[in-house]
Coordinates of C-alpha atoms in Angstrom, one line a residue:
Chain A
M77 CA -121.1 25.8 8.3
N78 CA -123.0 29.0 9.0
D79 CA -124.1 30.5 12.2
P80 CA -127.5 28.9 12.5
G81 CA -128.8 31.7 14.7
S82 CA -128.4 34.3 12.0
N83 CA -131.3 35.4 9.9
K84 CA -129.1 36.9 7.3
S85 CA -127.1 33.7 6.9
R86 CA -130.2 31.7 6.4
A87 CA -131.4 34.3 3.9
A88 CA -128.2 33.7 1.9
N89 CA -129.0 30.0 1.7
E90 CA -132.6 30.7 0.9
I91 CA -131.6 33.0 -1.9
E92 CA -129.2 30.4 -3.3
A93 CA -132.0 27.8 -3.2
V94 CA -134.2 29.9 -5.3
A95 CA -131.4 31.0 -7.6
T96 CA -130.3 27.5 -8.3
S97 CA -133.8 26.2 -9.0
W98 CA -134.3 29.1 -11.4
V99 CA -131.2 28.1 -13.3
M100 CA -132.4 24.5 -13.6
R101 CA -136.0 25.6 -14.5
R102 CA -134.8 27.9 -17.2
D103 CA -132.4 25.3 -18.5
H104 CA -135.4 23.0 -18.7
G105 CA -137.5 25.6 -20.4
V106 CA -140.1 28.0 -19.0
N107 CA -143.1 29.7 -20.7
S108 CA -143.5 33.5 -20.9
E109 CA -145.3 33.6 -17.6
G110 CA -142.5 31.7 -15.9
E111 CA -140.0 34.1 -17.5
Q112 CA -141.9 37.0 -16.2
A113 CA -142.0 35.6 -12.7
F114 CA -138.2 35.1 -13.0
A115 CA -137.6 38.6 -14.2
Q116 CA -139.6 39.9 -11.3
W117 CA -137.7 37.8 -8.7
L118 CA -134.4 39.0 -10.3
A119 CA -135.4 42.6 -10.2
A120 CA -136.6 42.5 -6.6
D121 CA -133.1 42.4 -4.9
T122 CA -129.5 43.0 -5.8
R123 CA -128.6 39.8 -3.8
H124 CA -130.9 37.8 -6.1
R125 CA -129.0 39.0 -9.1
G126 CA -125.7 38.1 -7.4
A127 CA -126.8 34.7 -6.3
Y128 CA -128.2 34.0 -9.8
L129 CA -124.9 34.7 -11.4
Q130 CA -123.2 32.4 -8.9
A131 CA -125.7 29.7 -9.7
E132 CA -125.3 30.1 -13.4
A133 CA -121.5 30.0 -13.1
A134 CA -121.7 26.8 -11.0
F135 CA -124.0 25.3 -13.6
M136 CA -121.6 26.2 -16.3
L137 CA -118.7 24.6 -14.3
A138 CA -120.7 21.5 -13.6
A139 CA -122.7 21.0 -16.8
G140 CA -121.8 23.7 -19.2
G141 CA -119.0 22.2 -21.2
D142 CA -115.9 24.0 -22.3
L143 CA -115.1 27.2 -20.5
A144 CA -111.8 28.0 -22.3
P145 CA -111.8 31.3 -24.1
S146 CA -109.8 29.9 -27.0
S147 CA -111.8 26.8 -27.8
A148 CA -113.4 26.1 -31.2
T149 CA -116.9 27.1 -31.8
D150 CA -119.7 25.8 -34.0
A151 CA -119.8 27.9 -37.2
P152 CA -122.3 30.7 -36.7
P153 CA -125.3 30.1 -38.9
I154 CA -124.8 32.8 -41.4
A155 CA -126.3 31.0 -44.3
D156 CA -129.9 29.9 -43.9
D157 CA -131.8 27.5 -46.0
D158 CA -134.7 30.0 -46.0
K159 CA -134.2 32.5 -48.7
N160 CA -136.0 35.3 -46.9
D161 CA -133.7 35.0 -44.0
E162 CA -130.5 35.7 -46.0
K163 CA -130.3 39.2 -44.7
I164 CA -130.7 38.4 -41.1
V165 CA -127.8 39.1 -38.9
P166 CA -125.9 35.9 -37.9
R167 CA -126.6 34.8 -34.4
L168 CA -124.7 32.4 -32.3
S169 CA -126.5 29.1 -31.7
R170 CA -127.0 28.1 -28.1
R171 CA -124.4 25.4 -28.3
S172 CA -121.8 27.6 -29.8
M173 CA -122.3 30.2 -27.2
L174 CA -121.4 27.6 -24.6
A175 CA -118.0 27.3 -26.2
E176 CA -117.7 30.8 -27.3
A177 CA -114.2 31.8 -28.3
A178 CA -113.0 35.2 -27.5
G179 CA -111.2 35.4 -30.9
A180 CA -114.3 34.2 -32.8
A181 CA -116.4 36.6 -30.9
A182 CA -114.3 39.5 -32.0
I183 CA -114.5 38.4 -35.6
L184 CA -118.2 37.9 -35.3
A185 CA -118.5 41.4 -33.8
L186 CA -116.8 42.7 -36.9
V187 CA -119.0 40.7 -39.2
M188 CA -122.0 42.0 -37.4
A189 CA -120.8 45.6 -37.6
F190 CA -120.5 45.4 -41.4
W191 CA -123.4 43.1 -42.1
P192 CA -125.9 45.0 -44.1
S193 CA -128.8 45.0 -41.7
G194 CA -131.0 47.8 -43.1
D195 CA -132.6 50.6 -41.1
R196 CA -132.4 50.2 -37.3
Y197 CA -135.0 51.6 -34.9
E198 CA -134.6 51.5 -31.2
T199 CA -136.7 52.6 -28.2
A200 CA -135.6 53.7 -24.8
L201 CA -137.2 52.6 -21.5
G202 CA -140.8 53.7 -21.5
E203 CA -140.7 54.8 -25.2
I204 CA -143.3 53.6 -27.6
R205 CA -142.6 54.4 -31.2
R206 CA -144.7 54.1 -34.4
V207 CA -142.6 53.8 -37.6
P208 CA -144.2 53.9 -41.0
L209 CA -142.2 51.7 -43.4
A210 CA -141.6 52.4 -47.1
D211 CA -143.9 49.6 -48.3
G212 CA -146.9 51.1 -46.5
S213 CA -146.6 48.8 -43.4
V214 CA -146.5 50.3 -40.0
A215 CA -144.4 49.0 -37.1
A216 CA -145.2 50.0 -33.5
I217 CA -142.2 49.4 -31.2
N218 CA -142.6 48.8 -27.5
T219 CA -140.4 49.9 -24.6
E220 CA -136.7 48.9 -24.7
S221 CA -136.9 47.2 -28.1
A222 CA -135.0 47.3 -31.3
I223 CA -135.7 46.2 -34.9
T224 CA -133.9 46.3 -38.2
V225 CA -135.9 46.6 -41.4
D226 CA -134.8 45.4 -44.8
L227 CA -137.2 45.9 -47.7
R228 CA -136.3 44.4 -51.0
E229 CA -138.0 43.6 -54.3
E230 CA -138.7 40.0 -53.5
S231 CA -139.0 40.1 -49.7
R232 CA -139.5 42.2 -46.6
S233 CA -137.5 41.2 -43.6
V234 CA -137.6 42.6 -40.1
N235 CA -135.3 41.4 -37.3
L236 CA -136.6 41.9 -33.8
K237 CA -133.3 42.3 -32.0
K238 CA -134.9 42.6 -28.6
G239 CA -138.2 43.5 -26.9
E240 CA -141.6 43.6 -28.6
A241 CA -143.1 45.1 -31.8
F242 CA -146.4 45.1 -33.6
F243 CA -146.7 45.1 -37.4
Q244 CA -149.6 46.3 -39.5
V245 CA -148.5 44.7 -42.8
A246 CA -149.4 46.2 -46.1
H247 CA -150.8 43.6 -48.4
D248 CA -148.4 42.4 -51.0
P249 CA -148.6 38.7 -52.0
V250 CA -145.3 38.6 -54.0
R251 CA -143.3 40.1 -51.1
P252 CA -143.8 38.1 -48.0
F253 CA -143.2 39.9 -44.7
T254 CA -141.0 37.9 -42.4
V255 CA -140.1 38.8 -38.8
A256 CA -137.1 37.0 -37.3
A257 CA -136.9 37.0 -33.5
G258 CA -133.8 34.9 -32.6
E259 CA -134.5 31.6 -34.1
V260 CA -138.2 32.1 -34.4
R261 CA -139.8 33.2 -37.7
V262 CA -143.2 34.7 -38.3
R263 CA -144.4 35.2 -41.9
A264 CA -147.4 37.2 -43.1
V265 CA -148.8 38.5 -46.4
G266 CA -151.3 41.1 -45.3
T267 CA -152.1 41.1 -41.6
A268 CA -151.5 42.6 -38.2
F269 CA -149.6 40.8 -35.5
G270 CA -147.3 41.4 -32.5
V271 CA -144.1 39.6 -31.5
R272 CA -142.4 39.7 -28.2
R273 CA -139.0 38.2 -27.9
Y274 CA -137.7 36.3 -24.8
A275 CA -134.5 34.5 -24.2
E276 CA -135.9 31.1 -25.0
G277 CA -138.5 31.9 -27.6
S278 CA -141.1 34.4 -28.8
E279 CA -144.7 35.1 -28.1
I280 CA -146.9 35.9 -31.2
V281 CA -150.2 37.6 -31.0
V282 CA -152.4 37.9 -34.1
S283 CA -155.0 40.7 -34.3
E284 CA -155.9 40.5 -38.1
G285 CA -155.5 38.0 -40.9
A286 CA -153.2 35.0 -40.4
V287 CA -149.5 34.3 -40.0
E288 CA -147.3 31.3 -40.2
A289 CA -144.7 30.8 -37.4
W290 CA -141.8 28.4 -37.0
S291 CA -138.4 28.0 -35.4
K292 CA -135.5 28.2 -37.8
N293 CA -134.1 24.9 -36.4
A294 CA -137.2 23.0 -37.3
A295 CA -138.6 24.8 -40.4
G296 CA -140.8 21.8 -41.3
N297 CA -142.7 22.2 -38.1
R298 CA -144.9 25.2 -38.8
I299 CA -147.9 26.6 -37.1
R300 CA -150.7 28.7 -38.6
L301 CA -152.3 31.4 -36.4
K302 CA -155.5 33.3 -37.2
A303 CA -156.8 36.6 -35.8
G304 CA -157.5 36.2 -32.1
E305 CA -154.9 33.5 -31.6
R306 CA -151.6 33.7 -29.8
T307 CA -148.7 31.3 -29.3
F308 CA -145.3 30.9 -27.8
V309 CA -142.7 29.4 -30.0
S310 CA -139.9 28.0 -27.9
V311 CA -136.4 27.7 -29.2
L312 CA -135.4 25.2 -26.4
P313 CA -134.1 22.7 -26.8
T314 CA -132.1 23.6 -29.9
K315 CA -130.8 20.2 -30.8
A316 CA -131.7 19.6 -34.4
D317 CA -133.4 16.3 -33.8
T318 CA -135.9 17.6 -31.3
K319 CA -138.8 19.7 -32.4
P320 CA -139.4 23.1 -30.8
A321 CA -142.4 23.3 -28.6
L322 CA -145.2 24.9 -30.4
A323 CA -148.2 25.6 -28.3
E324 CA -151.2 27.0 -29.9
T325 CA -153.7 28.9 -27.8
A326 CA -156.8 30.5 -29.0
A327 CA -157.6 33.6 -27.0
A328 CA -160.7 35.6 -27.1
V329 CA -160.4 38.8 -29.2
P330 CA -160.7 41.1 -26.1
A331 CA -157.7 39.4 -24.6
I332 CA -155.7 40.0 -27.8
D333 CA -156.7 43.7 -27.7
R334 CA -155.6 43.9 -24.1
A335 CA -152.3 42.3 -24.9
L336 CA -151.8 44.9 -27.6
A337 CA -153.0 47.9 -25.6
W338 CA -149.3 49.0 -25.2
R339 CA -149.6 50.5 -28.8
E340 CA -151.8 53.2 -27.2
G341 CA -149.5 53.6 -24.3
K342 CA -151.9 51.7 -22.1
I343 CA -151.9 48.6 -19.8
E344 CA -155.3 47.0 -19.7
L345 CA -156.0 44.5 -16.9
A346 CA -159.0 42.3 -16.7
G347 CA -158.5 40.0 -13.8
E348 CA -154.8 39.4 -14.3
S349 CA -152.7 38.9 -11.2
L350 CA -151.1 41.9 -9.5
A351 CA -147.7 40.2 -10.0
Y352 CA -148.3 40.2 -13.8
A353 CA -149.5 43.8 -13.7
V354 CA -146.4 44.9 -11.7
A355 CA -144.1 43.1 -14.2
Q356 CA -145.9 45.1 -17.0
F357 CA -145.4 48.5 -15.4
N358 CA -141.8 47.7 -14.6
R359 CA -141.1 47.2 -18.3
Y360 CA -141.8 50.8 -19.0
N361 CA -140.6 52.8 -16.0
D362 CA -137.4 53.6 -14.2
R363 CA -139.4 53.8 -11.0
K364 CA -139.9 50.1 -10.2
I365 CA -142.8 48.6 -8.3
V366 CA -141.9 46.1 -5.7
L367 CA -144.4 43.7 -4.1
G368 CA -144.1 43.5 -0.3
N369 CA -145.2 39.9 -0.2
K370 CA -146.3 37.0 -2.4
A371 CA -149.9 36.9 -1.3
V372 CA -150.5 40.4 -2.7
G373 CA -149.1 39.3 -6.0
Q374 CA -151.9 36.8 -6.4
E375 CA -154.6 39.4 -6.1
R376 CA -156.6 39.8 -9.3
F377 CA -156.9 43.3 -10.7
Y378 CA -159.0 45.3 -13.2
G379 CA -158.5 48.6 -14.9
I380 CA -156.9 50.6 -17.7
F381 CA -153.7 52.6 -16.9
R382 CA -151.1 54.6 -18.6
T383 CA -147.8 52.7 -19.0
D384 CA -146.0 55.7 -17.6
D385 CA -148.2 56.1 -14.6
P386 CA -147.1 53.5 -12.0
E387 CA -148.1 55.9 -9.2
G388 CA -151.7 56.0 -10.5
F389 CA -151.7 52.2 -10.6
A390 CA -150.3 52.0 -7.1
Q391 CA -153.0 54.4 -5.8
A392 CA -155.7 52.4 -7.5
V393 CA -154.4 49.2 -5.9
Q394 CA -154.3 50.9 -2.5
S395 CA -157.8 52.2 -2.7
S396 CA -159.5 49.1 -4.2
L397 CA -157.6 46.3 -2.4
G398 CA -156.8 48.2 0.8
V399 CA -153.1 47.4 0.8
G400 CA -150.5 49.8 2.0
V401 CA -148.4 51.7 -0.6
T402 CA -145.1 53.4 0.3
Y403 CA -142.6 55.4 -1.8
P404 CA -139.2 54.5 -0.2
T405 CA -137.1 56.2 -2.8
A406 CA -137.7 58.2 -6.0
K407 CA -136.9 54.9 -7.9
A408 CA -139.3 52.6 -6.0
I409 CA -142.9 52.0 -5.1
R410 CA -143.7 49.4 -2.6
I411 CA -147.1 47.7 -2.5
G412 CA -148.0 45.7 0.5
E413 CA -145.8 45.2 3.6
Chain B
M2 CA -131.1 40.7 -18.7
K3 CA -128.5 41.2 -21.3
E4 CA -128.4 39.7 -24.8
T5 CA -127.9 36.0 -24.4
A6 CA -124.6 35.7 -26.1
Q7 CA -123.1 38.5 -24.0
R8 CA -124.5 37.0 -20.8
R9 CA -123.1 33.6 -21.7
E10 CA -119.7 35.1 -22.2
L11 CA -119.9 36.8 -18.9
V12 CA -121.0 33.7 -17.1
A13 CA -118.2 31.6 -18.6
W14 CA -115.7 34.3 -17.6
V15 CA -117.1 34.3 -14.0
A16 CA -117.0 30.5 -13.9
R17 CA -113.4 30.5 -15.1
E18 CA -111.9 33.6 -13.6
I19 CA -113.9 34.8 -10.6
M20 CA -115.6 31.9 -8.9
P21 CA -112.4 29.9 -8.2
H22 CA -111.2 32.9 -6.1
E23 CA -114.4 33.0 -4.1
P24 CA -113.0 31.0 -1.1
S25 CA -109.9 33.4 -0.8
V26 CA -112.1 36.4 -1.0
R27 CA -114.5 35.0 1.6
A28 CA -111.5 34.2 3.9
W29 CA -110.2 37.8 3.4
L30 CA -113.7 39.1 4.2
A31 CA -114.2 36.8 7.2
Q32 CA -111.3 38.5 9.0
R33 CA -112.9 41.9 8.5
V34 CA -116.6 41.6 9.2
T35 CA -118.4 40.5 12.3
S36 CA -120.5 37.6 11.1
P37 CA -120.6 35.0 8.4
A38 CA -123.9 36.5 7.3
D39 CA -122.1 39.7 6.5
T40 CA -119.7 37.8 4.3
D41 CA -122.5 36.1 2.5
E42 CA -124.3 39.3 1.9
L43 CA -121.2 41.1 0.6
I44 CA -120.3 38.2 -1.7
Q45 CA -123.8 38.2 -3.2
E46 CA -123.7 42.0 -3.6
A47 CA -120.3 41.6 -5.3
Y48 CA -121.6 39.1 -7.8
C49 CA -124.4 41.4 -8.5
K50 CA -122.0 44.2 -9.4
I51 CA -120.1 41.8 -11.6
S52 CA -123.3 40.8 -13.3
E53 CA -123.8 44.4 -14.3
L54 CA -120.4 44.5 -16.2
Q55 CA -121.0 45.7 -19.8
S56 CA -117.6 44.4 -20.8
I57 CA -114.9 42.3 -19.3
D58 CA -112.2 43.2 -21.8
H59 CA -110.6 45.8 -19.6
I60 CA -110.1 43.5 -16.6
D61 CA -106.6 42.1 -16.7
R62 CA -106.6 40.6 -13.3
P63 CA -110.0 39.1 -12.4
D64 CA -109.0 38.0 -8.9
G65 CA -107.7 41.5 -8.1
Y66 CA -110.9 42.9 -9.6
F67 CA -113.0 40.6 -7.4
F68 CA -111.2 41.8 -4.3
Q69 CA -111.6 45.4 -5.3
V70 CA -115.3 45.1 -5.8
V71 CA -115.7 43.5 -2.4
R72 CA -113.5 46.0 -0.8
N73 CA -115.5 48.9 -2.2
L74 CA -118.7 47.4 -1.0
L75 CA -117.3 46.9 2.4
R76 CA -116.1 50.4 2.6
S77 CA -119.5 51.8 1.5
Q78 CA -121.3 49.5 3.9
M79 CA -119.1 50.9 6.7
R80 CA -120.1 54.4 5.8
R81 CA -123.7 53.5 6.2
A82 CA -123.4 51.6 9.5
R83 CA -120.7 50.5 11.9
V84 CA -120.9 46.8 11.1
V85 CA -117.2 46.4 11.1
R86 CA -114.8 46.5 14.0
F87 CA -113.3 50.0 14.1
E88 CA -109.6 49.0 14.1
L89 CA -110.1 47.2 10.8
I90 CA -111.0 50.3 8.8
A91 CA -107.4 51.2 8.1
E92 CA -106.7 47.6 7.2
I93 CA -109.4 47.5 4.6
E94 CA -107.7 50.4 2.8
E95 CA -104.7 48.4 2.1
R96 CA -104.7 46.8 -1.3
A97 CA -105.9 43.3 -1.0
G98 CA -105.1 40.5 -3.4
S99 CA -102.9 42.8 -5.5
D100 CA -99.7 41.1 -6.2
P101 CA -97.7 42.2 -9.3
A102 CA -98.1 40.7 -12.8
P103 CA -98.9 37.0 -13.3
S104 CA -96.1 34.9 -12.2
P105 CA -95.6 31.1 -12.4
E106 CA -96.4 31.0 -8.8
R107 CA -99.6 32.9 -9.3
Q108 CA -100.6 30.6 -12.2
A109 CA -100.0 27.6 -10.0
N110 CA -102.3 29.2 -7.4
D111 CA -105.0 29.9 -10.0
S112 CA -104.9 26.3 -11.2
R113 CA -105.0 25.1 -7.6
E114 CA -108.1 27.2 -7.0
M115 CA -109.7 25.7 -10.2
Q116 CA -108.8 22.2 -9.0
R117 CA -110.6 23.0 -5.7
I118 CA -113.8 23.8 -7.6
Y119 CA -113.6 20.7 -9.8
R120 CA -113.0 18.6 -6.7
L121 CA -116.3 19.9 -5.3
I122 CA -118.1 18.9 -8.4
E123 CA -116.5 15.4 -8.3
Q124 CA -117.7 15.0 -4.7
L125 CA -121.4 15.7 -5.5
P126 CA -123.9 12.9 -4.8
E127 CA -124.0 10.3 -7.6
R128 CA -127.3 11.4 -9.1
C129 CA -126.4 15.1 -9.3
R130 CA -123.1 14.2 -10.9
Q131 CA -124.8 11.9 -13.4
I132 CA -127.3 14.7 -14.4
F133 CA -124.5 17.2 -15.0
T134 CA -122.4 14.7 -16.9
L135 CA -125.2 13.8 -19.3
R136 CA -125.9 17.6 -19.7
K137 CA -122.2 18.3 -20.3
L138 CA -120.7 15.4 -22.2
E139 CA -123.7 14.4 -24.3
G140 CA -125.4 17.8 -24.4
L141 CA -128.8 16.2 -23.5
P142 CA -131.7 18.4 -22.6
Q143 CA -133.3 17.7 -19.2
R144 CA -136.2 15.9 -20.8
E145 CA -133.9 13.3 -22.3
I146 CA -131.8 13.1 -19.2
A147 CA -135.0 12.2 -17.3
M148 CA -135.8 9.4 -19.8
R149 CA -132.3 8.1 -19.8
M150 CA -132.2 7.9 -16.0
N151 CA -135.8 6.7 -15.8
V152 CA -136.9 9.5 -13.4
T153 CA -139.3 12.4 -13.8
E154 CA -138.2 15.7 -15.3
T155 CA -139.0 17.3 -11.9
I156 CA -136.4 15.1 -10.2
V157 CA -133.8 16.1 -12.8
E158 CA -134.6 19.7 -12.2
N159 CA -134.6 19.4 -8.4
E160 CA -131.5 17.2 -8.2
G161 CA -129.7 19.6 -10.5
A162 CA -130.6 22.5 -8.3
R163 CA -129.5 20.6 -5.3
G164 CA -126.1 19.9 -6.9
L165 CA -125.7 23.6 -7.7
R166 CA -126.6 24.5 -4.1
L167 CA -124.0 22.1 -2.8
I168 CA -121.3 23.7 -5.0
L169 CA -122.1 27.1 -3.7
E170 CA -122.2 25.7 -0.1
G171 CA -118.8 24.0 -0.8
L172 CA -117.3 27.3 -1.8
R173 CA -118.5 28.9 1.4
E174 CA -117.0 26.0 3.5
Q175 CA -113.7 26.3 1.7
G176 CA -113.7 30.0 2.5
E177 CA -114.4 29.3 6.1
A178 CA -111.6 26.7 6.3
L179 CA -109.2 29.1 4.7
A180 CA -110.2 31.8 7.2
A181 CA -109.6 29.4 10.1
D182 CA -106.3 28.6 8.6
Y183 CA -105.3 32.3 8.4
E184 CA -106.5 32.8 11.9
S185 CA -104.4 30.0 13.4
R186 CA -101.3 31.2 11.5
R187 CA -101.9 34.7 12.7
G188 CA -102.2 33.4 16.3
R189 CA -98.9 31.6 15.9
N190 CA -97.2 34.7 14.5
R191 CA -98.5 36.8 17.4
K192 CA -97.1 34.3 19.9
S193 CA -93.7 34.2 18.2
G194 CA -93.7 38.0 18.0
S195 CA -93.1 38.1 14.2
P196 CA -94.9 40.7 12.1
L197 CA -98.0 39.7 10.1

């Protein structure tokens, strides 16, 4: 066993305890808030990232199924019962990923490389891009995100490959506008809505009109969202016989506007926790904010900030909450001791 | 975090090719650093480096690669602070874990290391093992495992986490046992006057 007198040794055990419980929690399924807390924990320390990989590997050994690189996989779901999804790039199902074959992966990579996927738009860290589409719709693409757009006579398909995007959809009743984010689908006729993709589902925020959302694995279980509503469509569990979690939450219109403030390059806070605010800033900037302790993260905060101004935010926190702010390196801002 | 499919591939590779060698790497490290805590820290840092790999295609010898990552970390840690005994600096420079191409002997060793991990999993407490088995063989989500075992979902989550913790702890203990083994052999060699 370890030297019980050593702080460092205890720290390793403690990190492992947190890492292993995150693996189980995320396997169980967490909401977007949980996912944010996880991302923040992961970003806080290189040792967290190391321990998390160890815990994931241990989980795969104990409960993950076949590890062999040459095992058979489930066929990738290239064909879809949904006509509008025909052009969406094939994506491995969760189960087939577990048994992913190196050979199959190589073939799949080839298929993906030549699959007609339409125009691709990508943003770098901190970049927010507005793209007018040929049908008159406008896409706003948030930091570190990617979309492909495929406009056809009978359908308009967007694939949110990663990150977050907002769509102001030009009205066209004969050409439905469908956004695919992993297994999640959102369909609109003429409306405005945002989609943010996470590993285990997608968050949808509607600011105008109405949309329909569902998970590809349970297309019968659809949810309708009106302006001012938001939801998280989970893709876990992915077994065909279990319905995906569909949680509908009506939010006040100002909250929706705040959630979409990124389109103007702003982060608006109205009593959200400091931990949440920090996770937001860290999405846009190379210079990461680190919270010195948990208690500070619970503080509520108000204000409007530029996404690219974490320093301004830190100063506001310092002056209004009276917590210390230090700048240990050019890549870090530390709030609280 | 990376795209899910890519991450899965990396995790499977780590489970298959890296983690079984962890006790050997730990034992190697234990002879070169001053405290078990330093070993723990360097191992976690090494896994972090591995988690940043964009591709694993170029790595022919994962065990050698693991040693190399740890050795580089150790060297740069030494540059920052004198945490290592001075006389060991030269020793670290020698190539660790770098035998020639895969041999039958090496493959036997690899499979022995894999067996060691599986034995750890077999020795887990009954409830942990049952959870992992239902997850693995029947592909049940945690919610259904809880129903099947007639416990709460929180218990499934906590017991699963405990099982994973015990696996990581077991690897640490195997590393310590190996290090003790090396140490005693080294002592014997010294007494008999034969070279290391």
